[in-house]
Amino acid sequence: MTIRQSALFALVLGSFGLVALSGCSAGNPNMSAAEDAMEQESYDRALANVDSAIAQDSANAQAYAMKARILRQMADSTAPPEEYKQRYRQAREAEEKAIEFDPGRRSDVKNQRELAFIQEFQKGADAFNRAQQSSQKSDYLRAAAYFGAAGAIQPDSTGPIRNEAFARLQAARLEGGDQGMQEMSSVIPILERYLEKEAEPTKDVYNILAQLYRQNDQSEKALEVTERALDDLSNRPTHFRVQGTRGLSYTGTIETGGSSRQVEGTTPDRIELSTSDGMVSGAFQKQDGGRKQTKGRLQVGLYTQGTQVANSQTTALEEITISEDLSSVTPLAELQNQRLSALNNLGNTEEAMQAYREQIENNPENARYRYNYGSLLLNSDRYDEAIEQLAEAVELDADDPKKQYNLGAAYLNKGVVLQDSLVSVRDSVMAQNRKPTQEEAQTIKNLDEQRLQFFQNAIPPLERARQLAGPNGQYRQNACSALLQAYVQTEQTDKAEGVKQCASAGTGGGSSTN
């Protein structure tokens, strides 16, 4: 993800420094000492001196203002990423004290914060983009520190909070293992704070937070956030968002539901539509208004249910055309799946199954819905229904080892059930020390043929699952163990011997839902 930067950030960064709050320090030796220490970049000594000045006069607004300067310079010059945001938070607290004791400073502090916010946000964007190139955890952590500082400067701004969370998630993914999982968990409070403050949270934040909740065995919270997300996003109006060079004039034609209308305006702009279904088309063009218009960039995106479903841009005077059949897009499918998985994790199996059935009716080509529904049926020993759903899932997505394995497991478990029934009939006849009746003999024959067929049907998807899993894949041993059982039952001795070593640590017959 390349963090998009506004034209404002790109324009102003680098030309501003932080405005120092001025004042005479000659009357207090500690303040003078702090100034001298700052000039020598001895920030710990400067901080100690200014704290001494505050201890002597707790209402010393000038000392608090200087403390804020020192803390920011400490962050910029010496602070490691894990301390950077904290220094900026402490600087803001010091500024609030300065304003409390000298309200006349409010305007200067406000201006200073605006400049500092721009600077830190831009540094975060630059660091994040460098991290994408380097794939170094330290670069992502540095980006997170800058975004954290911007959030500390302007606590009500949600952009830095979101970007800090994403930078920390990327760093955690690079770490991997248990440590990486622990670092991912530490992002949860940051995303929760974003949801508290943002009026229109992005879909990706909802989705990531639900995943993190589930990974940390907090399925109730996952269910809560997905239901909130689905309610929020499904009620957002479909709209065109017109962006690009700020103040650029544009004209356009929008067609929805068989009607057409003309639009015009300047960027940035938002054009809400009266429909969220069916075909939507839009044609947009920059107005030919001289050099600025010729050089400017026009970008148009189509959004429905909080999701961008189409996007185009131009720097020329050519027309941008966007056309999309909204009835064919399912922007909330992944969140629906998160909700259903949370229901399942909470043991609400019947409710989850009903919800999956409804989703499959609306989205019959969704392989993930069919896989998860089939896996629930498999875990509930409803093997015939599980086979039907999992076979469809494999048909839609043949290269997923999980889907292939669970289909094989469903066939195998059905074969085991039939084998148990076969043994039960035989044992009943033997217990009576007699020959089976003609009807019993036919039942035994039918059961034997059926169970053999199910064991044979299990083999192709299990072999495919083993192949797709690779030499060290998660499903390889389970697939081998299940294959061993299927080969033995179908009397394929050589093949059974071939998978024994691979199956030695496996536990066939299971299923997996995700």
Short mmCIF file of C-alpha atoms in Angstrom, two decimals:
data_model
loop_
_atom_site.label_atom_id
_atom_site.label_comp_id
_atom_site.label_asym_id
_atom_site.label_seq_id
_atom_site.Cartn_x
_atom_site.Cartn_y
_atom_site.Cartn_z
CA MET A 1 0.00 0.00 0.00
CA THR A 2 1.43 3.35 -1.01
CA ILE A 3 0.20 5.97 1.40
CA ARG A 4 -1.50 8.69 -0.56
CA GLN A 5 -0.33 12.16 0.24
CA SER A 6 -2.44 15.24 -0.23
CA ALA A 7 -1.29 18.04 -2.48
CA LEU A 8 -0.99 20.18 0.64
CA PHE A 9 1.58 17.86 2.19
CA ALA A 10 3.58 17.57 -0.98
CA LEU A 11 3.55 21.34 -1.42
CA VAL A 12 4.47 22.60 1.99
CA LEU A 13 6.81 20.01 3.43
CA GLY A 14 10.41 21.02 3.71
CA SER A 15 9.79 24.73 3.65
CA PHE A 16 8.73 25.02 7.28
CA GLY A 17 10.61 24.59 10.47
CA LEU A 18 9.07 24.52 13.89
CA VAL A 19 8.29 27.99 15.22
CA ALA A 20 9.92 28.49 18.60
CA LEU A 21 7.91 30.19 21.28
CA SER A 22 10.02 33.15 22.20
CA GLY A 23 10.52 34.80 25.52
CA CYS A 24 13.25 36.19 27.67
CA SER A 25 14.95 33.58 29.84
CA ALA A 26 17.53 35.84 31.40
CA GLY A 27 15.57 36.19 34.63
CA ASN A 28 15.87 32.51 35.55
CA PRO A 29 19.29 30.83 35.58
CA ASN A 30 17.71 27.41 34.97
CA MET A 31 16.02 28.71 31.82
CA SER A 32 19.29 30.23 30.61
CA ALA A 33 21.05 26.94 31.30
CA ALA A 34 18.37 25.08 29.40
CA GLU A 35 18.84 27.39 26.39
CA ASP A 36 22.62 26.81 26.48
CA ALA A 37 22.14 23.04 26.72
CA MET A 38 19.78 23.06 23.74
CA GLU A 39 22.33 24.93 21.65
CA GLN A 40 24.85 22.22 22.53
CA GLU A 41 22.22 19.52 21.71
CA SER A 42 22.48 18.22 25.27
CA TYR A 43 18.78 17.58 25.54
CA ASP A 44 18.74 15.55 28.74
CA ARG A 45 20.52 18.38 30.55
CA ALA A 46 18.21 20.96 28.94
CA LEU A 47 15.17 18.99 30.11
CA ALA A 48 16.55 18.70 33.63
CA ASN A 49 17.14 22.47 33.77
CA VAL A 50 13.68 23.38 32.52
CA ASP A 51 12.09 20.94 34.97
CA SER A 52 14.01 22.72 37.73
CA ALA A 53 12.57 26.02 36.53
CA ILE A 54 9.06 24.55 36.65
CA ALA A 55 9.69 23.16 40.13
CA GLN A 56 10.53 26.69 41.28
CA ASP A 57 7.49 28.21 39.56
CA SER A 58 4.75 25.74 38.61
CA ALA A 59 2.92 28.46 36.64
CA ASN A 60 5.90 29.32 34.45
CA ALA A 61 4.31 29.30 30.96
CA GLN A 62 7.62 30.10 29.29
CA ALA A 63 9.24 27.07 30.91
CA TYR A 64 6.48 24.76 29.70
CA ALA A 65 6.79 26.17 26.17
CA MET A 66 10.53 25.57 26.26
CA LYS A 67 9.97 22.05 27.56
CA ALA A 68 7.80 21.33 24.54
CA ARG A 69 10.59 22.55 22.23
CA ILE A 70 13.14 20.38 24.00
CA LEU A 71 10.98 17.26 23.84
CA ARG A 72 10.35 17.65 20.11
CA GLN A 73 14.01 18.21 19.41
CA MET A 74 14.89 15.18 21.56
CA ALA A 75 12.51 13.10 19.45
CA ASP A 76 13.84 14.43 16.15
CA SER A 77 17.51 14.08 17.13
CA THR A 78 17.92 11.13 19.45
CA ALA A 79 14.74 9.21 20.20
CA PRO A 80 14.43 5.60 18.97
CA PRO A 81 11.10 4.71 17.28
CA GLU A 82 9.55 3.27 20.43
CA GLU A 83 10.07 6.59 22.30
CA TYR A 84 9.37 9.00 19.46
CA LYS A 85 5.58 9.26 19.82
CA GLN A 86 5.83 9.52 23.58
CA ARG A 87 8.12 12.57 23.28
CA TYR A 88 5.59 14.33 21.06
CA ARG A 89 2.76 13.43 23.41
CA GLN A 90 4.73 14.90 26.32
CA ALA A 91 5.43 18.01 24.23
CA ARG A 92 1.71 18.52 23.65
CA GLU A 93 1.04 18.17 27.38
CA ALA A 94 3.68 20.82 28.07
CA GLU A 95 2.09 23.13 25.50
CA GLU A 96 -1.30 22.71 27.14
CA LYS A 97 0.27 23.82 30.42
CA ALA A 98 1.82 26.84 28.70
CA ILE A 99 -1.60 27.81 27.34
CA GLU A 100 -3.23 27.25 30.73
CA PHE A 101 -0.92 29.73 32.41
CA ASP A 102 -0.68 32.13 29.44
CA PRO A 103 -3.80 31.95 27.19
CA GLY A 104 -2.27 34.48 24.84
CA ARG A 105 0.02 31.73 23.53
CA ARG A 106 -2.89 29.69 22.12
CA SER A 107 -2.70 31.10 18.57
CA ASP A 108 1.07 30.57 18.30
CA VAL A 109 0.79 27.03 19.64
CA LYS A 110 -2.02 26.26 17.20
CA ASN A 111 0.05 27.43 14.24
CA GLN A 112 3.06 25.52 15.48
CA ARG A 113 1.06 22.32 15.82
CA GLU A 114 -0.33 22.60 12.30
CA LEU A 115 3.16 22.87 10.86
CA ALA A 116 4.49 20.07 13.05
CA PHE A 117 1.57 17.83 12.08
CA ILE A 118 2.26 18.32 8.37
CA GLN A 119 5.93 17.62 8.90
CA GLU A 120 5.49 14.42 10.89
CA PHE A 121 2.74 13.04 8.65
CA GLN A 122 4.88 13.61 5.56
CA LYS A 123 7.88 11.97 7.24
CA GLY A 124 5.66 8.99 8.03
CA ALA A 125 4.45 8.72 4.42
CA ASP A 126 8.02 8.92 3.10
CA ALA A 127 9.25 6.32 5.60
CA PHE A 128 6.35 3.97 4.80
CA ASN A 129 7.07 4.15 1.09
CA ARG A 130 10.78 3.51 1.75
CA ALA A 131 9.80 0.51 3.86
CA GLN A 132 7.78 -0.91 0.99
CA GLN A 133 10.91 -0.78 -1.12
CA SER A 134 13.29 -2.15 1.52
CA SER A 135 10.92 -4.63 3.25
CA GLN A 136 12.77 -3.82 6.48
CA LYS A 137 10.93 -4.01 9.78
CA SER A 138 12.93 -1.07 11.17
CA ASP A 139 11.72 1.17 8.34
CA TYR A 140 8.08 0.33 9.06
CA LEU A 141 8.63 1.02 12.76
CA ARG A 142 10.15 4.39 11.92
CA ALA A 143 7.09 5.19 9.78
CA ALA A 144 4.85 4.17 12.67
CA ALA A 145 6.80 6.49 14.97
CA TYR A 146 6.29 9.48 12.67
CA PHE A 147 2.59 8.76 12.24
CA GLY A 148 2.31 8.30 16.01
CA ALA A 149 3.91 11.69 16.52
CA ALA A 150 1.45 13.30 14.09
CA GLY A 151 -1.38 11.66 16.03
CA ALA A 152 0.04 12.98 19.29
CA ILE A 153 0.16 16.51 17.86
CA GLN A 154 -3.44 16.37 16.59
CA PRO A 155 -5.18 13.64 18.66
CA ASP A 156 -8.50 14.04 16.85
CA SER A 157 -7.02 13.40 13.41
CA THR A 158 -7.73 9.78 12.38
CA GLY A 159 -5.40 9.51 9.38
CA PRO A 160 -2.21 9.19 11.47
CA ILE A 161 -3.85 6.63 13.77
CA ARG A 162 -4.83 4.41 10.86
CA ASN A 163 -1.46 4.72 9.16
CA GLU A 164 0.43 4.01 12.38
CA ALA A 165 -1.58 0.82 12.81
CA PHE A 166 -0.88 -0.31 9.24
CA ALA A 167 2.84 0.39 9.58
CA ARG A 168 3.00 -1.63 12.80
CA LEU A 169 1.08 -4.50 11.18
CA GLN A 170 3.54 -4.61 8.30
CA ALA A 171 6.45 -4.68 10.77
CA ALA A 172 4.79 -7.52 12.69
CA ARG A 173 4.26 -9.55 9.51
CA LEU A 174 7.94 -9.22 8.69
CA GLU A 175 8.81 -10.38 12.23
CA GLY A 176 6.65 -13.51 11.93
CA GLY A 177 6.29 -16.28 14.49
CA ASP A 178 4.97 -15.83 18.02
CA GLN A 179 6.69 -12.46 18.36
CA GLY A 180 4.98 -11.23 15.21
CA MET A 181 1.59 -12.43 16.47
CA GLN A 182 2.16 -10.60 19.75
CA GLU A 183 3.10 -7.41 17.90
CA MET A 184 -0.05 -7.71 15.77
CA SER A 185 -2.12 -7.96 18.94
CA SER A 186 -0.60 -4.70 20.19
CA VAL A 187 -2.18 -2.94 17.19
CA ILE A 188 -5.72 -3.69 18.43
CA PRO A 189 -5.94 -0.66 20.79
CA ILE A 190 -4.74 1.64 17.99
CA LEU A 191 -7.45 0.43 15.61
CA GLU A 192 -10.04 0.66 18.37
CA ARG A 193 -9.06 4.29 18.94
CA TYR A 194 -9.43 4.93 15.21
CA LEU A 195 -12.97 3.51 15.26
CA GLU A 196 -13.85 5.70 18.24
CA LYS A 197 -12.79 8.88 16.46
CA GLU A 198 -13.55 8.28 12.77
CA ALA A 199 -17.05 9.11 11.51
CA GLU A 200 -16.69 6.89 8.42
CA PRO A 201 -14.16 4.14 9.16
CA THR A 202 -12.63 2.39 6.18
CA LYS A 203 -13.61 -1.18 5.36
CA ASP A 204 -10.05 -2.43 5.68
CA VAL A 205 -9.84 -1.26 9.31
CA TYR A 206 -13.07 -3.08 10.18
CA ASN A 207 -11.81 -6.20 8.46
CA ILE A 208 -8.33 -6.19 9.98
CA LEU A 209 -9.64 -5.55 13.48
CA ALA A 210 -12.09 -8.47 13.15
CA GLN A 211 -9.23 -10.73 12.05
CA LEU A 212 -7.07 -9.63 14.97
CA TYR A 213 -9.91 -10.24 17.42
CA ARG A 214 -10.40 -13.77 16.07
CA GLN A 215 -6.67 -14.49 16.20
CA ASN A 216 -6.70 -13.48 19.87
CA ASP A 217 -9.74 -15.62 20.78
CA GLN A 218 -12.00 -12.58 21.04
CA SER A 219 -14.76 -13.86 18.80
CA GLU A 220 -17.46 -11.86 20.61
CA LYS A 221 -15.64 -8.65 19.74
CA ALA A 222 -15.08 -9.90 16.19
CA LEU A 223 -18.81 -10.52 15.84
CA GLU A 224 -19.60 -7.10 17.28
CA VAL A 225 -17.24 -5.20 14.98
CA THR A 226 -18.30 -7.09 11.84
CA GLU A 227 -21.98 -6.48 12.55
CA ARG A 228 -21.24 -2.80 13.11
CA ALA A 229 -19.24 -2.71 9.89
CA LEU A 230 -21.94 -4.40 7.83
CA ASP A 231 -24.60 -2.05 9.17
CA ASP A 232 -22.42 1.01 8.62
CA LEU A 233 -21.04 0.21 5.17
CA SER A 234 -24.25 -1.18 3.67
CA ASN A 235 -25.98 2.13 4.45
CA ARG A 236 -23.37 4.38 2.89
CA PRO A 237 -24.53 6.04 -0.32
CA THR A 238 -23.09 5.07 -3.67
CA HIS A 239 -21.15 8.01 -5.08
CA PHE A 240 -18.50 9.27 -7.46
CA ARG A 241 -15.51 10.90 -5.79
CA VAL A 242 -13.78 13.49 -7.98
CA GLN A 243 -10.21 14.27 -6.92
CA GLY A 244 -6.87 15.33 -8.33
CA THR A 245 -5.38 18.78 -8.50
CA ARG A 246 -7.16 20.90 -5.91
CA GLY A 247 -9.53 23.47 -7.42
CA LEU A 248 -9.57 21.82 -10.85
CA SER A 249 -12.86 22.41 -12.73
CA TYR A 250 -14.61 19.43 -14.32
CA THR A 251 -17.80 18.52 -16.17
CA GLY A 252 -19.47 15.15 -16.48
CA THR A 253 -22.44 13.02 -17.47
CA ILE A 254 -23.81 10.34 -15.14
CA GLU A 255 -26.22 7.60 -16.20
CA THR A 256 -28.12 5.49 -13.66
CA GLY A 257 -31.36 3.54 -13.88
CA GLY A 258 -32.02 4.64 -17.45
CA SER A 259 -31.74 8.35 -16.64
CA SER A 260 -28.96 10.81 -17.37
CA ARG A 261 -27.81 14.04 -15.71
CA GLN A 262 -25.08 16.61 -16.20
CA VAL A 263 -22.71 17.54 -13.37
CA GLU A 264 -19.94 20.07 -12.91
CA GLY A 265 -17.80 21.34 -10.08
CA THR A 266 -14.26 21.64 -8.74
CA THR A 267 -12.03 19.13 -7.00
CA PRO A 268 -12.33 17.67 -4.47
CA ASP A 269 -15.99 16.81 -4.95
CA ARG A 270 -18.49 14.05 -4.19
CA ILE A 271 -21.53 13.19 -6.30
CA GLU A 272 -24.07 10.94 -4.58
CA LEU A 273 -26.20 8.58 -6.65
CA SER A 274 -29.78 7.55 -6.06
CA THR A 275 -29.11 3.85 -6.69
CA SER A 276 -26.79 1.18 -5.34
CA ASP A 277 -27.79 -1.49 -7.84
CA GLY A 278 -27.67 -1.99 -11.58
CA MET A 279 -25.47 -0.34 -14.19
CA VAL A 280 -23.81 2.97 -13.34
CA SER A 281 -21.82 5.00 -15.86
CA GLY A 282 -19.97 8.27 -15.66
CA ALA A 283 -17.98 10.31 -18.17
CA PHE A 284 -15.82 13.13 -16.79
CA GLN A 285 -13.52 15.70 -18.35
CA LYS A 286 -11.43 18.64 -17.22
CA GLN A 287 -12.77 21.97 -18.35
CA ASP A 288 -10.38 23.63 -20.77
CA GLY A 289 -9.48 26.63 -18.67
CA GLY A 290 -5.90 27.44 -19.51
CA ARG A 291 -2.50 26.19 -18.43
CA LYS A 292 -3.53 25.08 -14.93
CA GLN A 293 -6.32 22.90 -16.30
CA THR A 294 -4.07 21.44 -18.97
CA LYS A 295 -1.39 20.48 -16.46
CA GLY A 296 -3.73 19.39 -13.67
CA ARG A 297 -4.68 15.81 -12.83
CA LEU A 298 -8.29 14.57 -12.71
CA GLN A 299 -9.07 11.36 -10.82
CA VAL A 300 -12.52 9.79 -10.47
CA GLY A 301 -13.53 6.80 -8.35
CA LEU A 302 -16.86 5.00 -7.97
CA TYR A 303 -17.70 3.92 -4.43
CA THR A 304 -20.45 1.66 -3.13
CA GLN A 305 -20.90 0.31 0.40
CA GLY A 306 -17.76 2.12 1.50
CA THR A 307 -15.64 0.43 -1.18
CA GLN A 308 -13.99 1.74 -4.32
CA VAL A 309 -15.15 -0.50 -7.18
CA ALA A 310 -13.76 1.49 -10.13
CA ASN A 311 -11.16 4.21 -10.63
CA SER A 312 -9.58 6.16 -13.47
CA GLN A 313 -7.47 9.27 -13.91
CA THR A 314 -5.95 11.53 -16.55
CA THR A 315 -3.63 14.52 -16.85
CA ALA A 316 -4.83 15.32 -20.38
CA LEU A 317 -8.08 16.87 -21.58
CA GLU A 318 -9.35 13.45 -22.62
CA GLU A 319 -12.54 12.02 -21.17
CA ILE A 320 -12.56 9.57 -18.24
CA THR A 321 -15.23 6.89 -18.54
CA ILE A 322 -16.29 4.59 -15.72
CA SER A 323 -18.96 1.93 -16.13
CA GLU A 324 -19.83 -0.72 -13.54
CA ASP A 325 -22.69 -3.16 -12.93
CA LEU A 326 -23.18 -2.77 -9.18
CA SER A 327 -25.44 -5.81 -9.02
CA SER A 328 -22.42 -7.99 -9.79
CA VAL A 329 -20.08 -6.64 -7.08
CA THR A 330 -19.95 -7.97 -3.52
CA PRO A 331 -17.79 -5.47 -1.61
CA LEU A 332 -18.83 -6.76 1.82
CA ALA A 333 -18.25 -10.47 1.13
CA GLU A 334 -15.13 -10.71 3.27
CA LEU A 335 -16.78 -8.96 6.21
CA GLN A 336 -19.76 -11.30 5.86
CA ASN A 337 -17.34 -14.21 6.05
CA GLN A 338 -15.67 -12.71 9.13
CA ARG A 339 -19.06 -12.47 10.83
CA LEU A 340 -19.98 -16.05 9.98
CA SER A 341 -16.60 -17.34 11.18
CA ALA A 342 -17.07 -15.46 14.46
CA LEU A 343 -20.52 -17.03 14.87
CA ASN A 344 -19.00 -20.44 14.31
CA ASN A 345 -16.17 -19.78 16.76
CA LEU A 346 -18.75 -18.82 19.38
CA GLY A 347 -20.54 -22.14 18.90
CA ASN A 348 -23.56 -20.60 17.17
CA THR A 349 -23.33 -23.30 14.50
CA GLU A 350 -26.96 -23.38 13.43
CA GLU A 351 -27.12 -19.60 13.15
CA ALA A 352 -23.89 -19.62 11.17
CA MET A 353 -25.21 -22.34 8.85
CA GLN A 354 -28.40 -20.41 8.20
CA ALA A 355 -26.40 -17.28 7.47
CA TYR A 356 -24.15 -19.20 5.07
CA ARG A 357 -27.15 -20.63 3.25
CA GLU A 358 -28.52 -17.13 2.77
CA GLN A 359 -25.19 -15.83 1.53
CA ILE A 360 -24.77 -18.73 -0.90
CA GLU A 361 -28.23 -18.07 -2.32
CA ASN A 362 -27.16 -14.48 -2.99
CA ASN A 363 -23.60 -15.33 -4.04
CA PRO A 364 -23.57 -18.86 -5.52
CA GLU A 365 -20.13 -18.34 -7.10
CA ASN A 366 -18.43 -17.49 -3.80
CA ALA A 367 -16.03 -20.39 -3.15
CA ARG A 368 -15.19 -19.27 0.37
CA TYR A 369 -18.81 -19.28 1.51
CA ARG A 370 -19.30 -22.78 0.15
CA TYR A 371 -16.04 -23.99 1.70
CA ASN A 372 -16.87 -22.65 5.15
CA TYR A 373 -20.46 -23.88 5.00
CA GLY A 374 -19.28 -27.29 3.81
CA SER A 375 -16.72 -27.42 6.61
CA LEU A 376 -19.41 -26.66 9.19
CA LEU A 377 -21.51 -29.48 7.75
CA LEU A 378 -18.47 -31.77 7.84
CA ASN A 379 -17.85 -30.99 11.50
CA SER A 380 -21.52 -31.68 12.17
CA ASP A 381 -21.23 -35.15 10.53
CA ARG A 382 -23.60 -34.15 7.73
CA TYR A 383 -21.34 -35.67 5.12
CA ASP A 384 -23.63 -35.80 2.08
CA GLU A 385 -24.43 -32.08 2.37
CA ALA A 386 -20.78 -31.32 3.11
CA ILE A 387 -19.68 -33.13 -0.04
CA GLU A 388 -22.15 -31.15 -2.13
CA GLN A 389 -20.87 -27.78 -0.86
CA LEU A 390 -17.18 -28.68 -0.82
CA ALA A 391 -17.35 -30.12 -4.34
CA GLU A 392 -18.77 -26.79 -5.50
CA ALA A 393 -16.02 -24.94 -3.62
CA VAL A 394 -13.35 -27.07 -5.32
CA GLU A 395 -14.98 -26.51 -8.69
CA LEU A 396 -14.77 -22.76 -8.11
CA ASP A 397 -11.25 -22.78 -6.62
CA ALA A 398 -9.32 -25.96 -7.43
CA ASP A 399 -5.93 -24.70 -6.26
CA ASP A 400 -6.66 -24.33 -2.54
CA PRO A 401 -5.32 -27.28 -0.48
CA LYS A 402 -7.82 -26.60 2.32
CA LYS A 403 -10.80 -27.04 0.03
CA GLN A 404 -9.35 -30.19 -1.57
CA TYR A 405 -8.46 -31.68 1.81
CA ASN A 406 -11.87 -31.09 3.37
CA LEU A 407 -13.63 -32.56 0.33
CA GLY A 408 -11.45 -35.64 0.65
CA ALA A 409 -12.14 -35.77 4.39
CA ALA A 410 -15.90 -35.61 3.77
CA TYR A 411 -15.74 -38.54 1.33
CA LEU A 412 -13.47 -40.48 3.71
CA ASN A 413 -15.66 -39.92 6.76
CA LYS A 414 -18.75 -40.92 4.81
CA GLY A 415 -16.95 -44.12 3.84
CA VAL A 416 -16.13 -44.79 7.50
CA VAL A 417 -19.80 -44.34 8.46
CA LEU A 418 -20.87 -46.84 5.79
CA GLN A 419 -18.17 -49.23 6.89
CA ASP A 420 -19.41 -49.04 10.48
CA SER A 421 -22.94 -49.79 9.25
CA LEU A 422 -21.60 -52.74 7.26
CA VAL A 423 -19.76 -54.13 10.29
CA SER A 424 -22.86 -53.65 12.44
CA VAL A 425 -25.05 -55.72 10.08
CA ARG A 426 -22.43 -58.47 9.81
CA ASP A 427 -21.90 -58.56 13.58
CA SER A 428 -25.65 -58.83 14.14
CA VAL A 429 -25.87 -61.84 11.83
CA MET A 430 -22.80 -63.49 13.35
CA ALA A 431 -24.11 -62.95 16.88
CA GLN A 432 -27.16 -65.03 15.95
CA ASN A 433 -24.89 -67.76 14.49
CA ARG A 434 -26.78 -67.93 11.20
CA LYS A 435 -26.48 -67.10 7.54
CA PRO A 436 -27.72 -63.69 6.41
CA THR A 437 -31.12 -63.51 4.79
CA GLN A 438 -31.33 -62.52 1.15
CA GLU A 439 -32.31 -59.01 2.17
CA GLU A 440 -29.42 -58.78 4.65
CA ALA A 441 -26.99 -60.09 2.05
CA GLN A 442 -28.12 -57.43 -0.41
CA THR A 443 -27.76 -54.76 2.29
CA ILE A 444 -24.22 -55.95 3.05
CA LYS A 445 -23.35 -55.94 -0.67
CA ASN A 446 -24.76 -52.45 -1.18
CA LEU A 447 -22.98 -51.05 1.89
CA ASP A 448 -19.70 -52.62 0.79
CA GLU A 449 -19.97 -51.13 -2.71
CA GLN A 450 -20.96 -47.73 -1.38
CA ARG A 451 -18.24 -47.46 1.24
CA LEU A 452 -15.63 -48.57 -1.36
CA GLN A 453 -16.87 -45.89 -3.76
CA PHE A 454 -16.61 -43.15 -1.13
CA PHE A 455 -13.06 -44.22 -0.21
CA GLN A 456 -12.15 -44.15 -3.90
CA ASN A 457 -13.76 -40.71 -4.32
CA ALA A 458 -11.67 -39.41 -1.41
CA ILE A 459 -8.37 -40.18 -3.10
CA PRO A 460 -8.21 -37.55 -5.94
CA PRO A 461 -8.88 -34.48 -3.75
CA LEU A 462 -6.56 -35.79 -1.03
CA GLU A 463 -3.79 -36.39 -3.55
CA ARG A 464 -4.38 -32.89 -4.92
CA ALA A 465 -4.28 -31.42 -1.40
CA ARG A 466 -0.94 -33.12 -0.73
CA GLN A 467 0.44 -31.81 -4.02
CA LEU A 468 -0.79 -28.24 -3.41
CA ALA A 469 0.50 -28.19 0.17
CA GLY A 470 4.09 -28.67 -0.98
CA PRO A 471 6.84 -30.52 0.88
CA ASN A 472 6.27 -28.73 4.20
CA GLY A 473 2.74 -27.42 3.89
CA GLN A 474 0.26 -27.32 6.75
CA TYR A 475 -2.09 -29.86 5.16
CA ARG A 476 0.49 -32.30 3.80
CA GLN A 477 0.65 -34.66 6.78
CA ASN A 478 -3.11 -34.66 7.27
CA ALA A 479 -3.60 -35.40 3.58
CA CYS A 480 -1.06 -38.23 3.72
CA SER A 481 -2.70 -39.74 6.80
CA ALA A 482 -6.13 -39.64 5.17
CA LEU A 483 -4.69 -41.06 1.94
CA LEU A 484 -3.13 -43.93 3.85
CA GLN A 485 -6.53 -44.87 5.20
CA ALA A 486 -8.18 -44.53 1.78
CA TYR A 487 -5.47 -46.62 0.07
CA VAL A 488 -5.77 -49.36 2.70
CA GLN A 489 -9.55 -49.49 2.37
CA THR A 490 -9.32 -49.72 -1.43
CA GLU A 491 -6.52 -52.35 -1.18
CA GLN A 492 -3.89 -50.22 -2.93
CA THR A 493 -1.02 -51.64 -0.91
CA ASP A 494 1.87 -50.09 -2.83
CA LYS A 495 0.40 -46.61 -2.63
CA ALA A 496 -0.31 -47.08 1.07
CA GLU A 497 3.33 -47.90 1.65
CA GLY A 498 4.32 -44.81 -0.32
CA VAL A 499 2.55 -42.41 2.06
CA LYS A 500 3.35 -44.11 5.37
CA GLN A 501 6.36 -41.95 6.16
CA CYS A 502 4.58 -38.75 5.21
CA ALA A 503 1.56 -39.78 7.32
CA SER A 504 3.54 -40.83 10.39
CA ALA A 505 2.81 -37.57 12.24
CA GLY A 506 -0.62 -36.94 10.68
CA THR A 507 -4.07 -37.37 12.15
CA GLY A 508 -6.36 -37.96 9.13
CA GLY A 509 -10.09 -37.54 9.01
CA GLY A 510 -10.18 -34.00 10.31
CA SER A 511 -11.42 -30.78 8.83
CA SER A 512 -10.40 -27.18 8.80
CA THR A 513 -12.45 -23.99 8.73
CA ASN A 514 -11.12 -20.51 8.24
#
